[in-house]
Coordinates of C-alpha atoms and ligand atoms in Angstrom, one line a residue:
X1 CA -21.9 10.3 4.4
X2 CA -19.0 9.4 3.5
X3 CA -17.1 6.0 4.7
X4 CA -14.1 6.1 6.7
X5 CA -10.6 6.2 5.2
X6 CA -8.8 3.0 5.8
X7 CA -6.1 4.7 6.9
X8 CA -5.4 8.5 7.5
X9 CA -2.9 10.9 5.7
X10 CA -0.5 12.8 7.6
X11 CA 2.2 15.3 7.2
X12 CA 5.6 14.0 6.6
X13 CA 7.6 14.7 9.7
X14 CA 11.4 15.6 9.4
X15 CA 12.4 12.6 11.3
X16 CA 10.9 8.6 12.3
X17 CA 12.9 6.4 14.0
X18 CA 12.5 3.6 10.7
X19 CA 11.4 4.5 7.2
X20 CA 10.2 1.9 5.3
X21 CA 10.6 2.6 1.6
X22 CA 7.9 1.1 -0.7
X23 CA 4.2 0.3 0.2
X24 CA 3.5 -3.3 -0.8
X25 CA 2.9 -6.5 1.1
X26 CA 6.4 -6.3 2.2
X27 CA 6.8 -2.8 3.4
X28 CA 3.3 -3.0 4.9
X29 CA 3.8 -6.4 6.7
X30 CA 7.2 -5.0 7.9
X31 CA 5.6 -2.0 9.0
X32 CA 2.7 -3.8 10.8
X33 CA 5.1 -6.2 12.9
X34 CA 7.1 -3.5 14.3
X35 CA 4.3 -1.4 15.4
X36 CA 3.2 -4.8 17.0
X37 CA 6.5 -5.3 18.6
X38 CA 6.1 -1.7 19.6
X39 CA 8.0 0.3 17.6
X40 CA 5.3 2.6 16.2
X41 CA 7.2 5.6 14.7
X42 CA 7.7 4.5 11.1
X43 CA 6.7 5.7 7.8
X44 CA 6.0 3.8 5.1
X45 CA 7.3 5.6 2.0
X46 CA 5.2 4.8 -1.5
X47 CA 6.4 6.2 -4.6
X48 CA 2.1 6.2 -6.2
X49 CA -0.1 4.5 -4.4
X50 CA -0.1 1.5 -1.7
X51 CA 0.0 -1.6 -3.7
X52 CA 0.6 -0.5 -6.6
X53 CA 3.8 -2.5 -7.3
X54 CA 3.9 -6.2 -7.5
X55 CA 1.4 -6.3 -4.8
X56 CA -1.3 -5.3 -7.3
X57 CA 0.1 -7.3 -9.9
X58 CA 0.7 -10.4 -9.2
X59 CA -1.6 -13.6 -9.7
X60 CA -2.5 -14.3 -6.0
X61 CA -0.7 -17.9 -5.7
X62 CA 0.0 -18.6 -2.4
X63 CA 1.9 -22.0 -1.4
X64 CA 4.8 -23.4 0.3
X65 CA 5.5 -26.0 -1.9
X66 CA 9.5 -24.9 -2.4
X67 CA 12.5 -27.2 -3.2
X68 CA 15.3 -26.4 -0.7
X69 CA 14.3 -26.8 2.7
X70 CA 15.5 -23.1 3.5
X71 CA 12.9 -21.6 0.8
X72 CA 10.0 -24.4 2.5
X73 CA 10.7 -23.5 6.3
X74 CA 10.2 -19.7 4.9
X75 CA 7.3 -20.3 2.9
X76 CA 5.4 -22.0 5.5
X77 CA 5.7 -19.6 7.7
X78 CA 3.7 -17.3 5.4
X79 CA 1.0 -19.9 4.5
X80 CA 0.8 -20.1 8.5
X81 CA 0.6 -16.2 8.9
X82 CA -2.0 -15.6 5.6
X83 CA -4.4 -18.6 7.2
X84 CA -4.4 -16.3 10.4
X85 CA -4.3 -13.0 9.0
X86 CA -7.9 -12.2 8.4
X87 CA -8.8 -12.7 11.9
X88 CA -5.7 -10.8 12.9
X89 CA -6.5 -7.7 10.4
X90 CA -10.6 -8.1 10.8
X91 CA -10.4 -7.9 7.3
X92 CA -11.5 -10.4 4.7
X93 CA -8.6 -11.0 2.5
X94 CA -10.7 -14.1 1.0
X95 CA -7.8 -16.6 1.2
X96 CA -9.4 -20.0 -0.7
X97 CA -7.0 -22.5 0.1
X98 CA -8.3 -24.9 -2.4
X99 CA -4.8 -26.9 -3.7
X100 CA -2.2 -26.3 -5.8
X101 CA -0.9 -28.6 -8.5
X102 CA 1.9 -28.3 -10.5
X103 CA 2.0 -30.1 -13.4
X104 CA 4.8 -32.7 -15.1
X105 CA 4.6 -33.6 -18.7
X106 CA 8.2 -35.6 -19.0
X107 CA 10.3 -37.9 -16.8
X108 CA 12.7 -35.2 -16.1
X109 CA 10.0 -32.9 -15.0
X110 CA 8.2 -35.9 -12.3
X111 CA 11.4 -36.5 -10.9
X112 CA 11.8 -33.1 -9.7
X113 CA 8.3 -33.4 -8.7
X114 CA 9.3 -36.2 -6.5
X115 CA 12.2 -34.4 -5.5
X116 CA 10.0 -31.6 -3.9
X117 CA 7.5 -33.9 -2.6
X118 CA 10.2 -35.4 -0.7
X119 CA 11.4 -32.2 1.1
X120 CA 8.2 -31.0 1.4
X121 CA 7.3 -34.0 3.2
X122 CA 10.3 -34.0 5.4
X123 CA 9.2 -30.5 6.7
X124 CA 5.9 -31.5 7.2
X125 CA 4.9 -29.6 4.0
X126 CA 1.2 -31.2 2.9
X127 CA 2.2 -32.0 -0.8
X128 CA 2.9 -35.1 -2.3
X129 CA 2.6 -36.6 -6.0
X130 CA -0.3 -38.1 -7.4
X131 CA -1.0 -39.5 -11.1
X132 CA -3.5 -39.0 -13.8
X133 CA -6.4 -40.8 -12.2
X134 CA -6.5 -38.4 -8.9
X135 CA -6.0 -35.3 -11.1
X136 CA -9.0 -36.3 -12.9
X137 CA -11.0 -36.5 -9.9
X138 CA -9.6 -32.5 -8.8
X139 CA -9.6 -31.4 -12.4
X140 CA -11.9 -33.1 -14.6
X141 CA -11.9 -30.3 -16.9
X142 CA -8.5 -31.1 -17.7
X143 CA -7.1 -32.5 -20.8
X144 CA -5.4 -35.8 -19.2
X145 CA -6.5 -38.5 -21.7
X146 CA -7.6 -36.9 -24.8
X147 CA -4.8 -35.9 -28.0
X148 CA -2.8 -33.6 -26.5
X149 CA 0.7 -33.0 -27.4
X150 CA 2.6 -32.8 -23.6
X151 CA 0.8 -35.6 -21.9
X152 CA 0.4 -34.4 -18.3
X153 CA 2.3 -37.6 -16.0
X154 CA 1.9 -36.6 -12.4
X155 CA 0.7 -33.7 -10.3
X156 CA 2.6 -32.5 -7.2
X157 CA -0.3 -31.7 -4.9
X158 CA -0.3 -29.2 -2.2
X159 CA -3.7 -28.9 -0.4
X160 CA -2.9 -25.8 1.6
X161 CA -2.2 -23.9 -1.3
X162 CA -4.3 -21.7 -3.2
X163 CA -5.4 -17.9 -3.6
X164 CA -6.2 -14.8 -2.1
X165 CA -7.7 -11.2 -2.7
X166 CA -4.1 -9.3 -2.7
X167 CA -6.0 -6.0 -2.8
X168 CA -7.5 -7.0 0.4
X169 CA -3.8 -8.0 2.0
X170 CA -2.2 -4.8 1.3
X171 CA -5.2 -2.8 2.0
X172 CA -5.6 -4.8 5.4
X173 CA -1.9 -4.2 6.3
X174 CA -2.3 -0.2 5.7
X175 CA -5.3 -0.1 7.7
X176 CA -3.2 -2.2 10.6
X177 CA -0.7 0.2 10.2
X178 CA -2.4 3.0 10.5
X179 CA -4.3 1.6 13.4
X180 CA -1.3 0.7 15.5
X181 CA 0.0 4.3 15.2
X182 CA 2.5 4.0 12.1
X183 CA 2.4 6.7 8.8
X184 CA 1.4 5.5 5.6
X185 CA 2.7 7.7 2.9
X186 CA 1.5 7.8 -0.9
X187 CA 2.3 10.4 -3.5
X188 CA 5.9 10.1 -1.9
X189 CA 9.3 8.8 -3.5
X190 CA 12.5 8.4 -2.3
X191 CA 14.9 10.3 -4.3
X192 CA 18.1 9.8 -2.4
X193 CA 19.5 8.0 0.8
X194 CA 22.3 10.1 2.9
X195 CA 24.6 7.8 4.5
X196 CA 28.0 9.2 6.7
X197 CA 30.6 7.6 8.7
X198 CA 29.1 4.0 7.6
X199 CA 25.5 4.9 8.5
X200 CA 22.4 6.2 7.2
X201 CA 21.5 9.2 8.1
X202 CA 18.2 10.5 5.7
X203 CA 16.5 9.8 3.4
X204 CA 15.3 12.5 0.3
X205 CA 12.0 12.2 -1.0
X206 CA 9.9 14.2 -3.1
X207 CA 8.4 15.9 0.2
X208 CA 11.5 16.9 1.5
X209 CA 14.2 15.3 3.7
X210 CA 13.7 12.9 6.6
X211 CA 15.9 12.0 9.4
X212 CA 16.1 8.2 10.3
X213 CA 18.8 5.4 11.6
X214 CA 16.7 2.8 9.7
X215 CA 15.7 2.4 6.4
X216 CA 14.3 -0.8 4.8
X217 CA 14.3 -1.0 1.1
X218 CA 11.0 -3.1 0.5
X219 CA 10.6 -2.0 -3.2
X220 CA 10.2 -4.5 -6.1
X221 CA 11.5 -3.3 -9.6
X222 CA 13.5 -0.7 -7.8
X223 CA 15.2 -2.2 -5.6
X224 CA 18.8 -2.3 -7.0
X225 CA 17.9 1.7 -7.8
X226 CA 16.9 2.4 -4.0
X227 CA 20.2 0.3 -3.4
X228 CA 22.2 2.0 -5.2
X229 CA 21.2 5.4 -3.3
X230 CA 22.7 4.2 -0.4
X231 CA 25.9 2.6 -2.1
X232 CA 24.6 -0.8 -2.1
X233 CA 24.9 -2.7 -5.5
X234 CA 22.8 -5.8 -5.8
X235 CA 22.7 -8.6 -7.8
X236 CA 19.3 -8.3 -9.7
X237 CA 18.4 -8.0 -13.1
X238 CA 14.7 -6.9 -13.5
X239 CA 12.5 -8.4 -16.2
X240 CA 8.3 -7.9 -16.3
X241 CA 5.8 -11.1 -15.7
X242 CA 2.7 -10.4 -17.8
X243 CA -0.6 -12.0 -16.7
X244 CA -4.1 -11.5 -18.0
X245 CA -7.9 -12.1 -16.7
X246 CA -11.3 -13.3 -18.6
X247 CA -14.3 -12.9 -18.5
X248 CA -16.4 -14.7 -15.3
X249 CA -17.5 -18.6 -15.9
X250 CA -19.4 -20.8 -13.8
X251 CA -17.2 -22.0 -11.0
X252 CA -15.5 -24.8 -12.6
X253 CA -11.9 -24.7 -11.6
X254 CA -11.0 -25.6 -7.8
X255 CA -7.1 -25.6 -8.1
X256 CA -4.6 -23.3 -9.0
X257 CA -2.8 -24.9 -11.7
X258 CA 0.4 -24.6 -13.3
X259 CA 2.6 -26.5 -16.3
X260 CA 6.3 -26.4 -15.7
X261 CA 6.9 -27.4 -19.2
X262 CA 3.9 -25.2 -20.5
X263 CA 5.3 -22.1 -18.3
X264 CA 1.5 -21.3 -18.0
X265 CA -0.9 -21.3 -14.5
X266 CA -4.1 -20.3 -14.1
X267 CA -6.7 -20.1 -11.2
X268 CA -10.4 -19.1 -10.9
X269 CA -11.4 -16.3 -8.6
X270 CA -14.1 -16.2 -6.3
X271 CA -15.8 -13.6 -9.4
X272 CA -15.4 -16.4 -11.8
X273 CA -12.3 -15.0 -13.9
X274 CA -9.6 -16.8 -15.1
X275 CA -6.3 -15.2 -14.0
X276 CA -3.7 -16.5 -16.0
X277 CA 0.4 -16.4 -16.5
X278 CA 3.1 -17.1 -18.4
X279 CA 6.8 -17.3 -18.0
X280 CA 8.5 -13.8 -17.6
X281 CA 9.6 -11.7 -20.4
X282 CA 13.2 -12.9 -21.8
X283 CA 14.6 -9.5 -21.9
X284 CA 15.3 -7.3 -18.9
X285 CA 12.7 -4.2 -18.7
X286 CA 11.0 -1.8 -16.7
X287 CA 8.1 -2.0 -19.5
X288 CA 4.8 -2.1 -17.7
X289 CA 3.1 -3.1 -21.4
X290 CA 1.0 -6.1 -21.7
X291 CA 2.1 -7.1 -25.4
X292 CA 0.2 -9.7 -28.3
X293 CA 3.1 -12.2 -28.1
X294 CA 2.0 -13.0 -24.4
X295 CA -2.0 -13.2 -24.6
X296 CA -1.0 -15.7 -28.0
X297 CA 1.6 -17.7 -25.7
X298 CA -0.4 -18.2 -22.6
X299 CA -4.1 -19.1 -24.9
X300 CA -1.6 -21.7 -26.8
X301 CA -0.5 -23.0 -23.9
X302 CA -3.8 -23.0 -21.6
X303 CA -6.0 -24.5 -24.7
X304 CA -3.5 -27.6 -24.5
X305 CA -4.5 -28.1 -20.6
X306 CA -8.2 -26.9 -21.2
X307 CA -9.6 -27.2 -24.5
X308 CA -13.1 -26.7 -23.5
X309 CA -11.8 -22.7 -22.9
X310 CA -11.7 -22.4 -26.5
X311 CA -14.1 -19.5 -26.8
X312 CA -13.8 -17.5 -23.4
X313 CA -12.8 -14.0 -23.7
X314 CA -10.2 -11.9 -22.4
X315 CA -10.7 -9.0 -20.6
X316 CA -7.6 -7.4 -19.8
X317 CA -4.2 -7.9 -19.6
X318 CA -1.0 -6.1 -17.7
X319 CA 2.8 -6.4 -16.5
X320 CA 4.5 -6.1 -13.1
X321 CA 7.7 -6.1 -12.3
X322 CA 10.2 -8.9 -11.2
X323 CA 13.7 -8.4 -9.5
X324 CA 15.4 -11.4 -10.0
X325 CA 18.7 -12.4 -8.1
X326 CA 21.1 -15.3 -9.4
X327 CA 19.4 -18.1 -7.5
X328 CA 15.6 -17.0 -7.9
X329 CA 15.6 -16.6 -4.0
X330 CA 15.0 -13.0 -2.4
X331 CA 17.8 -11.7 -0.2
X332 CA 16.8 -10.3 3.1
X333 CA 18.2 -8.9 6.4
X334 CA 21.4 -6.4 7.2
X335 CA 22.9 -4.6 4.6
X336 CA 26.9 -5.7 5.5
X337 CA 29.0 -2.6 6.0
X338 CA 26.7 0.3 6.0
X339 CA 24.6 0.2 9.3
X340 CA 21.1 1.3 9.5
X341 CA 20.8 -0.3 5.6
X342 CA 17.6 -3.3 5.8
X343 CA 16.4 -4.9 2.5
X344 CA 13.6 -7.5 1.9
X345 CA 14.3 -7.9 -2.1
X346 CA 15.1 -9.8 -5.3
X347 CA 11.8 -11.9 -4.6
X348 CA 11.5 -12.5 -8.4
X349 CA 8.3 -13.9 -9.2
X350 CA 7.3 -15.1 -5.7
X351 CA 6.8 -12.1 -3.8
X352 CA 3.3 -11.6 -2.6
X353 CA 3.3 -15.2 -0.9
X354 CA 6.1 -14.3 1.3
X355 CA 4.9 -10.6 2.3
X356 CA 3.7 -11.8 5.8
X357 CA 6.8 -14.0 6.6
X358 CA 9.2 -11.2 5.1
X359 CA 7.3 -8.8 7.4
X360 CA 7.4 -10.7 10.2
X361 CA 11.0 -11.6 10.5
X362 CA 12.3 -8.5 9.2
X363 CA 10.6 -6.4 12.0
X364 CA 11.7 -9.4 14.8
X365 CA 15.6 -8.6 13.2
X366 CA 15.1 -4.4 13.4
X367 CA 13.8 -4.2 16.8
X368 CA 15.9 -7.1 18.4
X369 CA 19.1 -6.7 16.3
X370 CA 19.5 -10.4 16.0
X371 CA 18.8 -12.5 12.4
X372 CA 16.2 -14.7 13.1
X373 CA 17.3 -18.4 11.5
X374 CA 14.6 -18.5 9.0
X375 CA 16.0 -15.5 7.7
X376 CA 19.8 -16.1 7.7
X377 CA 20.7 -18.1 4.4
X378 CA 18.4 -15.0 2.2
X379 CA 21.6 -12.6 3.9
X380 CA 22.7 -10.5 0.7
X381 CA 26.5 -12.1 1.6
X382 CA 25.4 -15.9 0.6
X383 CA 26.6 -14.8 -3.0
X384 CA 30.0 -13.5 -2.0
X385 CA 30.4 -17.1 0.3
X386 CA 28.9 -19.3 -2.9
X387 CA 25.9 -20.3 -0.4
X388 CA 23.2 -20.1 -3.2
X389 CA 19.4 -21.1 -2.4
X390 CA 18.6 -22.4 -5.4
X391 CA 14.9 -22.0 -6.2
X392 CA 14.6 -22.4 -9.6
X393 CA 12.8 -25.5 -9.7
X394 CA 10.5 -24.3 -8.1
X395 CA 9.3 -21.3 -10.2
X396 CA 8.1 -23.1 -13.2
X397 CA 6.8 -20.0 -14.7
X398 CA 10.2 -17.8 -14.8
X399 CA 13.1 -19.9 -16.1
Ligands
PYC401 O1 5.5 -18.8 -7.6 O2 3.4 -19.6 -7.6 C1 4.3 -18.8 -8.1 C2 4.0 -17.9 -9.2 C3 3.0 -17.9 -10.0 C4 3.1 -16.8 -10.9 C5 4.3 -16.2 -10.5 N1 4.8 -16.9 -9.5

């Protein structure tokens, strides 16, 4: 016998009241919170196959750890939603929050920790900096007191962080999807958007032509291409993030870490892998191609932080793709001037953290019409007014 689908296909009918235009954590999520605000007539449009994006791509961080407190009221949220969101799916999406710590290895580099820490703090953020003593007791596997060429200083520590299966999330959205009446479509890409008189009016795919007043551009890599279809220029440029996995060890490793200086982070999954990252390619690209450079660059740079790793194995490496705006933080809400026109975009290298948050406040702003405040400084205008959220400092692995 065979088990039931997670979610069902369907036709694709010649008009929804909201199409929702890439199947990720953020299309999903955006999907799943308006059918729970009851709005239940929506497609979700995915050019391959749900996930296949930077949902199935990414490294699995989750944290709220930011540095301006616009990025850590919006981040929080999403640490609050993942913590509930197996029990609201009925799915286990595995989410080990076992700490986060981000590692400084100059002066410069612990006063921005402290810098974070503070903000963090004054939004009630758990995180806070601690120094090579207390990092030995998290990590003792780490290289704090032996030769090693970027002495680690301080840690900023955020308990709540940690990982999560992100197959599980976006299959767990579909499902929710699909079970609160909405269409999830794979095998379908948007070719064009049809906009008149300051409104959109269709959108092409490779299906044929759908009727809607609401689109939401929830794509990552394409989203200045989707834009574009409507008229829309945005201010990303795209470059890949590669990452890679080993082979399973022992459990050993019971933080997510990551070297600001060493742009590398790595994590142990519930299997036993390593997953670890780099800092982003330095050349815009929609390559998908893991390359030598990368796997040489992240060992280097892990072997300084974990010496004893000296004769693991890889087994696999790959790229996704990250769309990154001029202040490293996504924009989200109303497109200005073209009415029906919703984006949640540019999330560089942070997106699948903020997939429930973006979900969530994106469906409260299509089905009430109002911007809720967490949402309101991400508006794709902020660049027009100077009103940057500048979140840099708090990528570590993508400057
Ligand atoms: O923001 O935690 C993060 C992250 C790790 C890898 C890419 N982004």
């Amino acid at each position: 016998m065979s088990p039931e689908p997670m979610w069902r296909t369907h036709e694709l009918k010649d008009s929804y009241d909201v199409v929702v235009i890439g199947g990720g954590v953020h299309g999903l999520a955006t999907a799943y919170y308006l059918a729970r605000l009851g709005i239940t007539d929506v497609a979700v449009l995915e050019a391959k196959y749900v996930g296949f994006g930077g949902s199935g791509r990414n490294t699995a961080i989750v944290r709220s750890n930011y540095r301006t407190p616009e990025g850590i009221a919006f981040y929080d949220l999403s640490v609050k939603l993942y913590e509930q969101l197996a029990a609201e799916l009925e799915f286990n999406v595995m989410f080990s929050q076992h700490g986060h710590l981000t590692l400084a290895h100059n002066e410069r580099g612990v006063s921005g920790l402290v810098e974070r820490a503070n903000m963090n703090q004054w939004l009630e953020v758990d995180s806070r900096v601690i120094f090579p003593e207390e990092i030995q007791e998290l990590v003792p596997e780490l290289n704090l007191f032996g030769h090693c060429r970027f002495p680690i200083l301080a840690a900023l520590y955020h308990p709540p962080g940690g990982i999560i299966r992100h197959d599980a999330v976006v299959w767990a959205y579909a499902r929710g999807v699909d079970r609160r009446g909405g269409q999830v479509h794979q095998q379908t890409e948007v070719t064009g958007i049809e906009v008149r008189g300051g409104a959109v009016e269709a959108v092409v795919t490779n299906r044929g032509r759908v009727k809607t007043r609401v689109v939401v551009n929830a794509t990552a890599g394409y989203a200045s291409t989707i834009s574009r279809m409507a008229g829309v220029p945005l201010p990303i440029e795209t470059h890949p993030l590669q990452a890679c996995v080993t082979e399973p060890l022992k459990p050993f490793l019971n933080a997510v870490i990551v070297s600001s200086t060493l742009h590398v982070y790595v994590s142990q999954t519930d299997r036993g892998e390593l997953v670890l990252g780099a800092e982003m390619d330095d050349y815009a690209s929609y390559s998908l191609r893991g390359t030598l450079g990368f796997l040489e660059g992240a060992a280097l740079h892990l072997l300084e932080l974990f010496p004893c790793l000296a004769n693991v194995h890889v087994l696999r490496q790959w790229a996704g793709l990250c769309d990154m705006t001029p202040d490293y933080s996504p924009i989200m809400g109303a497109a200005p001037e073209l009415r029906g026109l919703y984006m949640t975009v540019g999330w560089g290298t942070y997106g699948f953290k903020a997939g429930p948050a973006s979900g969530f406040l994106m469906a409260e702003l299509i089905a009430t019409g109002k911007t809720p405040p967490r949402l309101e400084p991400f508006a794709l205008t902020r660049f027009a007014a100077d009103r940057l959220v500048g979140e840099k400092a708090a990528a570590s692995v993508s400057h």
